Amino acid sequence: MKLVIAIVQDKDSNRLSNALVREGFRATKLASTGGFLRAGNTTFIIGIEDERVHEVLNVIRANCKVRDQLVSPVSPMGSTTDSYIPFPVEVQVGGAAVFVVPVERFEHF
Ligand code: 2BA
């Protein structure tokens, strides 16, 4: 068994949970915050048999979009603040950051 941990953008989270339910996967959604953008995102944890991992990954891939987002850096790169102008920079976010980890044991009472 594997645990799929998928961090997705909030904009994709409803569509992804609907698709997972429709395809018969069990999932838990956690509200999370990205360390870099400090914006809300959604973390899905999905316990799944090894042979179905690729199906879950396909559902995630099909329902999570890559988007460009503008970010204002929170602090200057150098040591002087006098001439600091916080130019927004564009970063590409998503579709999803996915970890697949082995599960030693699963009990469901
Ligand atoms: P954030 O940490 O808010 O990152 C949002 C986006 O900012 C990232 O998109 C990436 O394009 C950019 N970014 C992140 N750290 C950066 C840095 N040090 N320098 C330059 N650009 C940076 P994604 O890579 O698609 O990540 C989306 C969200 O997935 C992340 O939100 C974070 O919550 C999670 N994530 C991504 N990689 C992770 C990892 N290795 N471990 C844990 N969480 C991860």
Coordinates of C-alpha atoms and ligand atoms in Angstrom, one line a residue:
M1 CA 0.0 0.0 0.0
K2 CA 1.1 3.6 -0.6
L3 CA 0.1 7.0 0.7
V4 CA -0.2 9.6 -2.0
I5 CA 0.3 13.1 -0.6
A6 CA -0.7 15.7 -3.2
I7 CA -0.4 19.5 -2.6
V8 CA -2.7 21.3 -5.0
Q9 CA -4.0 24.8 -5.6
D10 CA -7.2 25.7 -3.8
K11 CA -8.8 26.5 -7.2
D12 CA -8.4 22.8 -8.2
S13 CA -9.4 21.2 -5.0
N14 CA -13.2 20.8 -5.5
R15 CA -12.8 19.5 -9.0
L16 CA -10.1 17.0 -7.8
S17 CA -12.1 15.8 -4.8
N18 CA -15.2 15.2 -7.0
A19 CA -13.1 13.3 -9.5
L20 CA -11.5 11.1 -6.8
V21 CA -14.9 10.2 -5.4
R22 CA -16.3 9.6 -8.9
E23 CA -13.4 7.2 -9.6
G24 CA -13.8 5.4 -6.3
F25 CA -10.8 6.7 -4.4
R26 CA -10.8 7.5 -0.7
A27 CA -9.2 10.8 0.2
T28 CA -8.7 13.3 3.0
K29 CA -8.3 17.0 2.4
L30 CA -6.3 19.2 4.6
A31 CA -6.1 23.0 4.5
S32 CA -2.4 23.9 4.1
T33 CA -0.2 26.9 3.4
G34 CA 2.7 27.1 0.9
G35 CA 6.0 28.0 2.6
F36 CA 7.1 30.3 -0.3
L37 CA 3.9 32.1 -1.4
R38 CA 2.3 31.9 2.1
A39 CA -1.0 31.4 0.4
G40 CA -3.6 28.7 1.1
N41 CA -3.4 25.4 -0.8
T42 CA -4.9 22.0 -0.2
T43 CA -3.2 18.8 0.7
F44 CA -4.8 15.5 -0.2
I45 CA -3.8 12.3 1.5
I46 CA -4.9 9.2 -0.4
G47 CA -4.3 5.6 0.8
I48 CA -4.2 3.3 -2.1
E49 CA -3.1 -0.2 -3.2
D50 CA 0.2 -0.3 -5.1
E51 CA -1.3 -1.3 -8.4
R52 CA -3.7 1.6 -8.4
V53 CA -1.2 4.4 -7.7
H54 CA -0.9 5.3 -11.4
E55 CA -4.7 5.7 -11.6
V56 CA -4.7 8.2 -8.8
L57 CA -1.8 10.1 -10.4
N58 CA -3.7 10.2 -13.6
V59 CA -6.7 11.7 -11.9
I60 CA -4.5 14.3 -10.1
R61 CA -2.8 15.2 -13.4
A62 CA -6.1 15.6 -15.3
N63 CA -7.6 17.9 -12.7
C64 CA -4.8 20.2 -11.6
K65 CA -3.6 23.1 -13.7
V66 CA -0.3 24.9 -13.9
R67 CA -0.8 28.6 -13.3
D68 CA 1.5 31.7 -13.2
Q69 CA 1.3 33.7 -10.1
L70 CA 2.8 37.1 -9.3
V71 CA 4.7 37.3 -5.9
S72 CA 6.1 40.4 -4.2
P73 CA 9.3 39.3 -2.4
V74 CA 8.9 40.0 1.4
S75 CA 12.4 41.2 2.1
P76 CA 15.3 42.6 0.1
M77 CA 18.0 40.2 -1.1
G78 CA 21.0 42.4 0.1
S79 CA 21.7 44.1 3.4
T80 CA 20.6 47.6 2.5
T81 CA 16.9 48.5 2.6
D82 CA 17.3 52.1 1.3
S83 CA 17.0 51.4 -2.4
Y84 CA 14.7 48.3 -2.1
I85 CA 11.8 48.3 -4.5
P86 CA 9.8 45.1 -4.2
F87 CA 9.4 44.2 -7.9
P88 CA 6.8 41.4 -8.3
V89 CA 8.2 38.2 -9.8
E90 CA 6.2 35.5 -11.6
V91 CA 6.4 31.9 -10.4
Q92 CA 4.8 28.9 -11.9
V93 CA 2.6 27.0 -9.4
G94 CA 1.3 23.5 -9.7
G95 CA -0.4 21.5 -11.2
A96 CA 0.4 19.5 -8.1
A97 CA 3.4 18.5 -5.9
V98 CA 3.0 14.8 -5.2
F99 CA 4.8 12.4 -2.9
V100 CA 4.2 8.7 -3.0
V101 CA 5.3 7.0 0.3
P102 CA 5.2 3.4 1.4
V103 CA 2.7 2.5 4.1
E104 CA 4.1 0.0 6.6
R105 CA 0.7 -0.9 8.0
F106 CA -2.9 0.2 7.6
E107 CA -5.8 -0.5 10.0
H108 CA -9.3 0.6 9.6
F109 CA -11.6 -0.1 12.6
Ligands
2BA1 P1 4.7 27.4 -2.1 O1 5.8 27.0 -1.2 O2 3.9 28.6 -1.7 O3 5.4 27.6 -3.6 C1 4.6 28.1 -4.6 C2 5.5 28.2 -5.9 O4 6.6 29.1 -5.7 C3 6.1 26.8 -6.2 O5 5.2 26.1 -7.0 C4 7.3 27.3 -7.0 O6 7.0 27.6 -8.4 C5 7.7 28.6 -6.3 N1 8.8 28.4 -5.3 C6 8.7 27.7 -4.2 N2 9.8 27.8 -3.5 C7 10.6 28.6 -4.2 C8 12.0 29.0 -4.0 N3 12.7 28.7 -2.9 N4 12.5 29.8 -5.0 C9 11.8 30.1 -6.1 N5 10.5 29.7 -6.3 C10 10.0 28.9 -5.4 P2 5.2 24.5 -6.8 O7 6.5 23.9 -6.9 O8 4.1 24.0 -7.8 O9 4.7 24.2 -5.4 C11 3.3 24.5 -4.9 C12 3.2 24.2 -3.5 O10 3.4 22.8 -3.2 C13 4.2 24.9 -2.6 O11 3.7 26.2 -2.3 C14 4.3 24.0 -1.3 O12 3.1 24.2 -0.5 C15 4.1 22.6 -2.0 N6 5.4 22.0 -2.3 C16 6.1 22.0 -3.4 N7 7.3 21.3 -3.3 C17 7.3 20.9 -2.1 C18 8.3 20.1 -1.3 N8 9.4 19.6 -1.9 N9 8.0 19.8 -0.1 C19 6.9 20.2 0.5 N10 5.9 21.0 -0.1 C20 6.2 21.3 -1.4

